């Protein structure tokens, strides 16, 4: 061993095969830490670095595997097995080349390769600093402590946050804390805090309600906009999500929302919306509705027998029965003729050949009262209720003159009713200009919690929110030479909406959602729009989305499919690092991607003051507290439990369900 040298030499290169290099060591070294020339070095173990000197170039390699060979038993005879003899064994270390240090700068390069005979030594602290160094003048934040080197791990702000980020890990591995810590520490960079609050917007899609604490991410509470999307409440939300009209009143969106079938239902939606665009004025809608009534009364055999009753049913549902009192005097006969009875009992027949109903017959039918009721009602409805009312009148028209069988539209109208009721609880449809104003003048952090939302709203609303803020960001930045405002969309439990696994659960939005988010992740960066996703199952996330992520934070994952999906999309993660992921502890992660020249295994800092509500339940504390409350109950009594060690006194609260245990009846189970 060359102990007098400046570096701690461990061996020599004995084999080079592609990107794999074999180092034969001069001696066995199994110390975790070594003190050499006044500095602490980390022993050559799996995942550690070694340096191979080649003239003035220092080649940096990572240990991928190690083994021992028996030098005194080359014929591998079991009779002369000396593998564990001190003077016989030799250690072989297999390493993978990562890059080189030249002029004190580390670069990932393949310009240099080790050669047989090059000496290898333990990578020094100065060389480690060069490997992990951030270029001078590059601002960074500290995210944790390196697992191997115990040094501070820094993240370059521009290279990391000006790109798409993926955070993956099994439940309980710490991914929610990591996502919170990243943005908390970013905001607490004093130099940039004011600029962040003014020039950037952060939107959080929270499916499990983990980010509802005050001052989450370190944002002042008065700079946070919160939406608790709740479809379970009968009254709806006190503050609804504003959605631009163009994103809802859209045939493709409504066809998916109502699960309209392609044969009859989807064409009905498209035809109806073409007319609905002209029906924003209540007077126009009233004239259309009354024109439909007139057509029913005068068209004779051109309409079906139920058309008049169907029209009256829709009008009654929205306007009440009072306005129809005189219209009930009209009887529609099978031959298509309509008979009107006046207040004296006199009867008259409408002429089916007439082009319009004359004024006298209109007075007998209560025409003016019906018209006013329809117009006033429509004027007061929001756009979703207007759409529903319009669809119902269109259904009357379509089944009467378009030859549409009512049975084909019936199931869809049941879905229309329930879906629009859910949407009405959680959204306000506003003109596009209003959503743009809200974006420009809104608070820097907006959190949408979907923990109380039904599945249908979880599938549609996050996509609409993402599309709105992306389109607004693109609109603002497309006319500027440089990005002057950024938008960051953060999605926790992203597999809820970004999965490409086909499931038979009625999710008609899947393809549309994936198309939307794939466009965002492929095109968003050029407009200053950045996506951060966290998920337990990276294998379920669309491969297109995974492949576009720039930086990854990987916590413990044990599923082979998840590990393979990451291996296929992360060229910066070597195989030995990948194989270490299943053994990571809580809060430990590997950082890799464009912001990191080499993967870094890190213990991520935990922000305890305002951590997301994702901690594990303390079962023993929960059960112990219940026991203490039980003992303090003035009505508590004791029961006797018999066992091999004799009888013990156990408190029995009234109504607990426990009864006295009878050993003669059952020696193994409690009696309930």
XYZ file of C-alpha atoms in Angstrom:
672
model
C 0.000 0.000 0.000
C 1.389 3.377 -0.955
C 0.583 5.113 2.327
C 3.092 7.895 1.895
C 1.516 9.280 -1.238
C -0.740 12.321 -1.165
C -3.644 10.119 -2.230
C -4.832 6.876 -0.650
C -4.021 4.427 -3.460
C -6.094 1.251 -3.359
C -5.124 -0.661 -6.498
C -4.524 -0.767 -10.220
C -6.642 -1.191 -13.342
C -6.367 -4.803 -14.517
C -9.162 -4.968 -17.072
C -11.178 -2.596 -19.284
C -14.303 -3.891 -21.019
C -16.491 -1.191 -22.582
C -17.759 1.083 -19.832
C -16.803 -1.454 -17.154
C -13.377 -1.336 -15.538
C -11.917 -3.879 -13.117
C -9.560 -2.719 -10.365
C -7.390 -5.159 -8.444
C -6.738 -3.853 -4.921
C -3.386 -3.951 -3.170
C -4.974 -4.899 0.144
C -8.340 -5.564 1.736
C -10.010 -2.348 2.853
C -13.312 -2.620 4.678
C -13.404 0.565 6.737
C -16.387 2.862 6.332
C -14.243 5.947 6.934
C -10.493 6.402 6.655
C -8.456 9.294 8.027
C -5.599 10.050 5.639
C -3.370 13.116 5.557
C -5.750 14.974 7.866
C -8.923 14.413 5.858
C -11.763 11.930 6.152
C -12.103 9.597 3.178
C -14.959 7.187 2.554
C -14.039 3.553 2.093
C -14.457 1.874 -1.311
C -17.914 0.369 -1.026
C -20.858 -0.108 -3.361
C -21.962 3.282 -4.706
C -18.793 5.115 -3.614
C -16.411 6.917 -5.969
C -12.842 6.075 -6.914
C -10.412 8.162 -8.942
C -8.172 6.745 -11.675
C -5.174 8.924 -12.479
C -4.147 9.211 -16.102
C -1.378 11.799 -16.408
C -2.968 15.118 -15.441
C -6.523 13.837 -15.933
C -8.513 12.367 -13.069
C -11.086 9.849 -14.243
C -14.042 9.507 -11.876
C -15.719 6.108 -11.554
C -18.474 4.665 -9.378
C -18.210 1.260 -7.718
C -20.830 -1.077 -9.200
C -19.794 -4.407 -7.649
C -16.980 -6.139 -5.807
C -15.735 -9.662 -5.192
C -12.708 -11.611 -3.924
C -10.518 -14.144 -5.734
C -8.177 -16.831 -4.401
C -4.717 -16.173 -5.767
C -3.192 -19.346 -4.302
C -5.872 -21.697 -5.657
C -5.976 -20.984 -9.353
C -7.299 -24.477 -10.195
C -10.307 -23.821 -7.910
C -9.836 -27.075 -6.006
C -12.107 -27.410 -2.984
C -9.295 -29.303 -1.218
C -7.060 -26.246 -1.331
C -9.688 -23.522 -0.857
C -7.771 -20.528 0.479
C -10.316 -17.793 -0.299
C -10.482 -16.710 3.305
C -6.779 -17.018 4.033
C -5.185 -13.673 4.776
C -2.323 -14.068 2.333
C -4.360 -15.596 -0.462
C -7.402 -13.454 -1.197
C -7.494 -10.364 -3.339
C -10.379 -7.918 -3.779
C -11.608 -6.982 -7.248
C -13.716 -3.851 -7.700
C -15.841 -3.305 -10.785
C -16.449 0.374 -11.562
C -18.417 2.321 -14.129
C -16.904 5.457 -15.613
C -18.801 8.697 -15.003
C -16.568 11.522 -16.231
C -13.332 13.355 -15.655
C -11.881 16.224 -13.649
C -9.751 18.527 -15.750
C -8.520 21.901 -14.500
C -10.551 21.312 -11.306
C -13.783 21.087 -13.334
C -15.830 17.905 -13.475
C -17.541 17.046 -16.763
C -19.531 14.055 -17.877
C -17.549 12.931 -20.898
C -16.433 9.859 -22.830
C -13.315 11.533 -24.217
C -11.116 9.664 -21.768
C -10.944 5.981 -20.873
C -8.922 4.131 -18.238
C -6.018 1.943 -19.306
C -4.600 -1.204 -17.759
C -1.922 -0.194 -15.290
C -3.506 3.120 -14.220
C -3.530 3.439 -10.450
C -6.783 4.009 -8.561
C -7.247 5.804 -5.288
C -10.067 6.878 -2.985
C -11.692 10.035 -4.273
C -10.679 12.977 -2.104
C -12.943 15.574 -0.494
C -11.687 18.176 -2.969
C -12.559 15.913 -5.887
C -15.981 15.168 -4.427
C -16.537 18.901 -4.140
C -15.611 19.265 -7.819
C -18.035 16.467 -8.810
C -20.925 18.042 -6.950
C -19.853 21.627 -7.480
C -22.244 24.245 -8.722
C -20.623 26.706 -11.075
C -19.541 30.021 -9.571
C -22.364 32.558 -9.495
C -25.096 29.919 -9.824
C -27.715 30.371 -7.099
C -28.773 27.241 -5.236
C -30.802 25.962 -2.289
C -29.854 23.249 0.208
C -32.295 20.349 0.156
C -30.654 17.805 2.453
C -27.568 15.803 3.377
C -25.690 13.333 1.166
C -26.060 9.760 2.410
C -22.522 8.666 1.551
C -20.470 11.826 2.030
C -22.618 13.474 4.791
C -22.176 16.800 3.008
C -24.820 19.385 2.188
C -26.729 18.725 -1.039
C -27.363 21.815 -3.147
C -29.866 22.210 -5.973
C -29.190 24.830 -8.678
C -32.328 26.967 -8.863
C -32.386 27.656 -12.599
C -31.376 24.203 -13.804
C -33.861 22.492 -11.479
C -36.965 24.678 -11.262
C -36.912 25.956 -14.855
C -37.901 22.498 -16.034
C -40.328 19.689 -15.357
C -39.860 17.762 -12.104
C -40.879 14.209 -11.186
C -41.069 13.028 -7.562
C -41.762 9.317 -7.142
C -41.912 6.925 -4.211
C -44.068 4.382 -2.418
C -46.573 5.601 0.119
C -44.840 6.695 3.305
C -41.442 7.124 1.624
C -41.469 10.919 1.988
C -42.376 12.249 -1.454
C -45.004 14.719 -0.149
C -42.482 16.139 2.305
C -39.917 16.423 -0.497
C -42.288 18.308 -2.770
C -43.174 20.651 0.089
C -39.520 21.118 1.093
C -38.454 21.998 -2.455
C -40.889 24.879 -2.831
C -40.654 25.939 0.813
C -36.891 26.385 0.540
C -37.207 28.071 -2.845
C -39.574 30.668 -1.398
C -37.288 31.196 1.602
C -34.378 32.254 -0.577
C -34.405 35.817 0.763
C -32.787 37.273 -2.316
C -35.660 36.120 -4.536
C -38.689 35.894 -2.238
C -40.311 39.166 -3.325
C -39.658 38.437 -6.983
C -41.160 34.958 -6.651
C -44.347 36.349 -5.123
C -44.648 38.937 -7.873
C -43.385 37.191 -11.009
C -44.418 33.559 -10.589
C -47.662 31.740 -10.034
C -47.923 28.333 -8.345
C -50.962 26.074 -8.697
C -51.345 22.913 -6.603
C -53.691 20.056 -7.525
C -54.144 18.203 -4.224
C -56.164 14.976 -4.416
C -55.777 13.908 -0.767
C -56.159 17.223 1.054
C -52.549 17.234 2.285
C -51.863 20.914 1.605
C -54.687 22.610 3.458
C -52.602 23.840 6.399
C -52.094 27.538 6.889
C -48.861 28.996 5.482
C -48.180 25.828 3.488
C -44.969 26.051 1.410
C -44.109 29.063 3.571
C -46.464 31.326 1.618
C -48.169 34.010 3.723
C -51.794 32.990 4.195
C -53.017 36.216 2.629
C -51.179 35.263 -0.576
C -52.894 31.862 -0.893
C -56.125 31.217 -2.795
C -57.853 28.039 -1.617
C -60.592 25.957 -3.217
C -61.981 22.945 -1.363
C -63.781 21.250 -4.244
C -66.745 19.577 -2.545
C -69.435 17.677 -4.436
C -70.764 15.968 -1.303
C -72.224 19.074 0.276
C -75.856 19.698 -0.591
C -75.317 23.462 -0.580
C -72.223 23.405 -2.757
C -69.032 25.388 -2.257
C -69.008 28.865 -0.759
C -66.290 29.859 -3.257
C -66.500 28.087 -6.588
C -63.767 27.518 -9.133
C -63.972 29.962 -12.025
C -63.839 28.163 -15.357
C -63.758 29.958 -18.668
C -66.876 29.417 -20.775
C -64.926 28.169 -23.795
C -63.576 25.190 -21.846
C -67.029 23.876 -20.882
C -69.377 24.951 -23.683
C -67.428 22.873 -26.115
C -68.859 19.890 -28.021
C -65.871 17.609 -27.433
C -65.856 18.357 -23.702
C -69.609 17.915 -23.302
C -69.659 14.694 -25.328
C -67.116 13.230 -22.897
C -68.778 14.747 -19.843
C -72.167 13.263 -20.742
C -70.669 10.036 -22.169
C -72.590 10.648 -25.388
C -72.604 7.655 -27.718
C -71.460 8.281 -31.314
C -74.610 7.062 -33.111
C -77.345 9.468 -31.931
C -76.259 11.193 -28.737
C -73.009 12.841 -29.881
C -74.576 14.322 -33.062
C -77.439 15.639 -30.900
C -74.921 17.485 -28.681
C -73.090 18.984 -31.664
C -76.262 20.131 -33.446
C -77.690 21.610 -30.273
C -74.548 23.582 -29.419
C -74.520 25.165 -32.870
C -77.902 26.708 -32.009
C -77.100 27.364 -28.336
C -74.339 29.812 -29.253
C -77.065 32.172 -30.462
C -79.265 31.644 -27.398
C -77.367 33.723 -24.823
C -80.066 36.387 -25.106
C -83.180 35.465 -23.112
C -85.519 36.996 -25.687
C -84.006 34.870 -28.451
C -84.416 31.757 -26.332
C -88.040 32.633 -25.517
C -88.835 33.096 -29.215
C -87.213 29.756 -30.029
C -89.157 27.958 -27.288
C -92.487 29.552 -28.205
C -91.789 28.877 -31.878
C -91.398 25.212 -30.963
C -94.766 25.297 -29.149
C -96.443 26.923 -32.150
C -94.949 24.302 -34.467
C -96.266 21.521 -32.219
C -99.769 23.019 -32.225
C -99.947 23.664 -35.976
C -97.924 20.874 -37.581
C -100.598 18.228 -37.440
C -99.352 14.734 -38.151
C -95.755 15.950 -38.546
C -95.221 15.617 -34.810
C -95.639 12.695 -32.415
C -98.465 12.406 -29.926
C -96.287 13.187 -26.881
C -94.642 16.383 -28.157
C -97.070 18.812 -26.500
C -96.919 16.948 -23.185
C -93.117 16.835 -23.355
C -92.937 20.580 -24.038
C -95.240 21.344 -21.121
C -93.213 19.070 -18.831
C -90.008 21.013 -19.549
C -91.732 24.372 -19.078
C -93.343 23.257 -15.831
C -89.993 22.060 -14.472
C -88.406 25.478 -14.919
C -91.279 27.979 -14.832
C -93.846 26.294 -12.608
C -97.325 25.021 -13.411
C -99.203 28.328 -13.054
C -98.154 29.755 -16.410
C -99.560 26.648 -18.154
C -103.064 26.834 -16.684
C -104.667 28.137 -19.905
C -102.562 25.951 -22.170
C -104.102 22.931 -20.520
C -107.320 23.866 -22.298
C -105.682 22.726 -25.532
C -106.101 19.060 -26.475
C -103.836 17.463 -29.048
C -105.577 14.653 -30.887
C -104.101 11.654 -32.675
C -105.039 13.071 -36.049
C -102.780 16.048 -35.368
C -105.542 18.571 -34.746
C -105.656 20.745 -31.630
C -108.923 21.766 -29.938
C -109.075 24.811 -27.653
C -111.714 25.286 -24.973
C -112.361 28.834 -23.691
C -113.543 29.874 -20.217
C -117.220 29.502 -21.219
C -116.697 25.947 -22.384
C -116.869 26.795 -26.086
C -114.550 24.721 -28.251
C -112.573 25.720 -31.344
C -110.185 23.876 -33.602
C -106.805 25.287 -34.629
C -106.191 25.126 -38.350
C -103.077 22.955 -38.953
C -102.507 24.729 -42.242
C -102.004 28.150 -40.653
C -98.519 29.624 -40.530
C -99.043 31.134 -37.081
C -101.541 31.261 -34.247
C -103.701 34.374 -34.309
C -103.884 36.808 -31.399
C -107.290 35.637 -30.175
C -106.160 32.011 -29.889
C -102.949 33.134 -28.199
C -105.037 34.901 -25.551
C -107.021 31.714 -25.022
C -103.781 29.754 -24.600
C -102.181 32.246 -22.194
C -99.413 32.897 -24.698
C -98.102 36.115 -23.163
C -97.870 34.675 -19.666
C -95.965 31.620 -20.887
C -93.573 33.778 -22.931
C -92.820 36.067 -20.012
C -92.273 33.152 -17.638
C -89.806 31.447 -19.990
C -87.880 34.656 -20.670
C -87.696 35.697 -17.017
C -86.636 32.214 -15.903
C -83.947 31.883 -18.546
C -82.601 35.334 -17.703
C -81.959 34.278 -14.098
C -80.224 30.960 -14.818
C -76.474 30.445 -14.900
C -75.011 29.161 -18.139
C -75.023 25.490 -17.110
C -78.705 25.605 -16.182
C -79.420 27.505 -19.406
C -77.649 24.738 -21.287
C -79.714 22.063 -19.533
C -82.992 23.889 -20.200
C -82.029 24.395 -23.836
C -81.092 20.714 -24.275
C -84.451 19.630 -22.900
C -86.379 21.763 -25.415
C -84.064 20.511 -28.169
C -84.886 16.966 -27.153
C -88.588 17.718 -27.693
C -87.812 19.089 -31.154
C -85.475 16.240 -32.098
C -87.890 13.472 -31.116
C -90.771 15.225 -32.859
C -89.271 16.109 -36.256
C -85.841 14.541 -36.606
C -87.129 11.010 -36.192
C -85.010 10.426 -33.078
C -86.237 7.642 -30.842
C -86.611 9.035 -27.280
C -85.125 5.801 -25.935
C -81.767 6.680 -27.502
C -81.561 10.040 -25.697
C -83.098 9.070 -22.363
C -80.012 7.533 -20.666
C -77.833 10.454 -21.733
C -80.257 12.986 -20.273
C -80.069 11.201 -16.933
C -76.296 11.686 -17.045
C -76.671 15.304 -18.165
C -78.758 16.044 -15.091
C -76.353 14.497 -12.560
C -73.154 15.800 -14.198
C -74.397 19.361 -14.486
C -75.611 19.252 -10.885
C -72.088 18.227 -9.791
C -70.486 20.948 -11.911
C -72.898 23.567 -10.607
C -71.776 22.807 -7.058
C -68.123 23.491 -7.742
C -67.683 25.826 -10.730
C -68.753 29.224 -11.916
C -68.662 29.606 -15.688
C -67.268 33.029 -16.555
C -66.234 34.801 -19.769
C -62.651 34.232 -20.891
C -61.608 37.804 -20.122
C -62.503 37.378 -16.453
C -60.282 34.329 -15.984
C -57.425 36.236 -17.606
C -57.905 39.141 -15.201
C -57.919 36.717 -12.263
C -54.662 35.200 -13.496
C -52.884 38.525 -13.836
C -54.109 39.968 -10.554
C -54.540 36.819 -8.475
C -52.571 35.461 -5.547
C -49.267 33.693 -6.259
C -50.338 30.340 -4.766
C -53.625 28.617 -5.565
C -54.488 25.269 -3.980
C -57.293 23.070 -5.283
C -58.194 20.284 -2.855
C -60.203 17.392 -4.339
C -60.446 15.206 -1.248
C -64.238 15.788 -1.086
C -64.882 15.617 -4.843
C -66.510 12.738 -6.699
C -64.630 10.818 -9.376
C -66.206 12.626 -12.294
C -65.093 16.034 -11.023
C -61.612 14.687 -10.228
C -61.321 13.556 -13.827
C -62.459 16.731 -15.522
C -61.724 19.761 -13.334
C -57.923 19.372 -12.897
C -57.610 19.094 -16.665
C -59.696 22.233 -17.229
C -57.680 24.139 -14.610
C -54.395 23.042 -16.198
C -55.574 23.995 -19.681
C -56.739 27.426 -18.537
C -53.560 28.449 -16.750
C -51.392 26.978 -19.521
C -53.293 28.794 -22.275
C -53.155 32.045 -20.307
C -49.411 31.642 -19.736
C -48.865 30.849 -23.409
C -50.952 33.848 -24.451
C -48.966 36.188 -22.193
C -45.529 34.921 -23.207
C -45.968 34.159 -26.908
C -45.736 37.858 -27.830
C -42.630 38.571 -25.726
C -39.010 38.011 -26.671
C -38.129 36.638 -23.229
C -40.072 35.041 -20.403
C -41.135 37.684 -17.887
C -43.552 35.556 -15.850
C -43.574 31.866 -14.954
C -46.288 29.425 -13.986
C -45.668 26.254 -11.975
C -48.299 23.505 -11.893
C -47.805 21.033 -9.016
C -49.812 17.786 -9.052
C -49.644 15.445 -6.070
C -50.789 11.832 -6.586
C -50.579 12.495 -10.320
C -51.482 8.913 -11.271
C -55.109 9.922 -10.586
C -55.219 11.859 -13.852
C -52.039 11.021 -15.796
C -52.336 7.240 -15.917
C -52.285 5.625 -19.356
C -53.490 2.252 -18.023
C -56.796 1.427 -19.704
C -59.423 0.732 -17.060
C -63.046 -0.269 -17.459
C -64.336 2.361 -15.023
C -66.168 4.720 -17.358
C -63.239 7.145 -17.591
C -63.999 8.716 -20.964
C -61.668 11.607 -20.178
C -58.459 9.596 -20.137
C -57.317 10.158 -23.722
C -58.349 13.818 -23.679
C -56.510 14.410 -20.383
C -53.344 12.723 -21.593
C -53.381 14.689 -24.850
C -53.734 17.931 -22.877
C -50.956 17.207 -20.387
C -48.631 15.761 -23.016
C -48.921 19.005 -24.958
C -48.271 20.980 -21.779
C -45.154 19.015 -20.845
C -43.771 19.032 -24.401
C -44.425 22.698 -25.186
C -44.771 24.400 -21.806
C -41.110 25.060 -21.065
C -40.686 27.508 -23.940
C -43.537 29.604 -22.484
C -42.321 29.499 -18.877
C -44.824 26.830 -17.811
C -43.326 24.096 -15.623
C -44.937 20.905 -14.355
C -44.111 19.100 -11.102
C -45.714 15.703 -10.550
C -45.571 13.334 -7.583
C -46.820 9.768 -7.718
C -46.583 6.372 -6.038
C -46.674 4.558 -9.386
C -44.407 5.954 -12.109
C -45.222 2.883 -14.232
C -48.820 4.102 -14.493
C -47.836 7.563 -15.727
C -47.890 8.121 -19.479
C -44.418 7.268 -20.927
C -44.571 10.448 -23.001
C -44.929 12.530 -19.842
C -42.187 10.587 -18.017
C -39.776 11.005 -20.910
C -40.178 14.804 -20.889
C -39.280 15.243 -17.202
C -35.956 17.005 -16.727
C -35.173 16.260 -13.077
C -36.195 13.370 -10.835
C -36.356 12.849 -7.092
C -36.780 9.121 -6.483
C -37.716 7.763 -3.056
C -38.103 4.084 -2.199
C -39.777 2.033 -4.938
C -40.031 -1.748 -4.792
C -42.224 -2.653 -7.749
C -40.274 -3.977 -10.742
C -42.559 -2.222 -13.228
C -41.930 1.114 -11.544
C -38.170 0.586 -11.533
C -38.135 -0.461 -15.186
C -40.184 2.560 -16.228
C -37.665 4.855 -14.541
C -34.670 3.005 -15.986
C -36.081 3.496 -19.476
C -36.624 7.241 -19.029
C -33.620 8.299 -16.892
C -30.327 7.960 -18.811
C -28.507 9.727 -15.971
C -29.289 6.945 -13.460
C -26.820 4.046 -13.577
C -27.859 0.476 -12.850
C -26.201 0.245 -9.427
C -28.004 3.404 -8.290
C -31.275 2.011 -9.623
C -30.817 -1.191 -7.639
C -30.300 0.842 -4.452
C -33.726 2.508 -4.700
C -35.744 -0.357 -3.078
C -33.582 -0.152 0.068
C -33.895 3.607 0.636
C -35.189 4.646 4.040
C -37.894 7.171 4.839
C -37.002 10.597 3.515
C -34.052 9.252 1.541
C -34.003 9.824 -2.195
C -31.771 9.863 -5.237
C -31.604 13.135 -7.175
C -30.833 12.825 -10.859
C -31.481 14.662 -14.097
C -30.211 17.590 -16.114
C -29.429 19.647 -13.005
C -27.089 16.982 -11.574
C -23.929 15.693 -13.278
C -24.139 12.479 -11.243
C -26.951 10.957 -9.136
C -26.952 12.094 -5.509
C -28.333 9.990 -2.681
C -29.812 12.411 -0.183
C -31.586 12.545 3.139
C -34.130 15.255 2.372
C -34.691 17.871 5.054
C -38.100 17.817 6.715
C -39.923 21.112 7.169
C -41.740 20.330 10.403
C -43.371 23.712 10.993
C -45.879 23.490 8.125
C -45.435 19.961 6.805
C -48.214 18.524 4.609
C -50.777 16.313 6.347
C -49.271 13.048 5.128
C -47.698 11.617 8.281
C -48.199 8.081 9.533
C -50.790 7.405 12.225
C -49.378 6.708 15.701
C -51.597 3.745 16.500
C -50.263 3.051 19.981
C -50.727 6.687 20.992
C -54.247 6.660 19.545
C -55.196 3.473 21.367
C -53.490 4.568 24.584
C -55.385 7.869 24.642
C -58.659 6.001 24.250
C -57.696 3.738 27.141
C -56.951 6.750 29.353
C -60.325 8.291 28.516
C -61.918 4.925 29.266
C -60.340 4.719 32.716
C -61.522 8.185 33.634
C -65.132 7.239 32.873
C -67.063 7.340 36.149
C -69.222 4.441 34.972
C -66.315 2.082 34.332
C -66.319 -1.382 35.883
C -63.895 -4.286 35.712
C -64.126 -7.724 34.220
C -61.892 -10.712 34.783
C -59.877 -12.308 32.035
C -58.612 -15.820 32.766
C -55.472 -17.179 31.230
C -52.448 -19.277 31.950
C -50.983 -16.605 34.207
C -54.109 -16.161 36.315
C -56.771 -13.450 36.337
C -56.194 -9.810 35.387
C -58.493 -6.886 36.011
C -59.488 -5.127 32.797
C -61.591 -1.928 32.661
C -64.919 -2.295 30.891
C -66.614 0.887 29.727
C -70.361 0.830 29.427
C -71.385 -0.093 25.943
C -67.909 -1.255 24.929
C -69.230 -4.565 23.638
C -66.981 -6.717 25.838
C -68.595 -9.255 28.139
C -67.203 -11.450 30.873
C -65.052 -14.244 29.459
C -66.281 -17.734 30.378
C -63.351 -20.132 30.256
C -65.556 -23.235 30.305
C -67.411 -22.153 27.161
C -64.497 -20.977 25.065
C -60.909 -20.983 26.161
C -59.537 -19.285 23.027
C -61.822 -16.410 22.039
C -63.571 -13.436 23.543
C -67.342 -13.587 23.908
C -68.928 -10.559 22.203
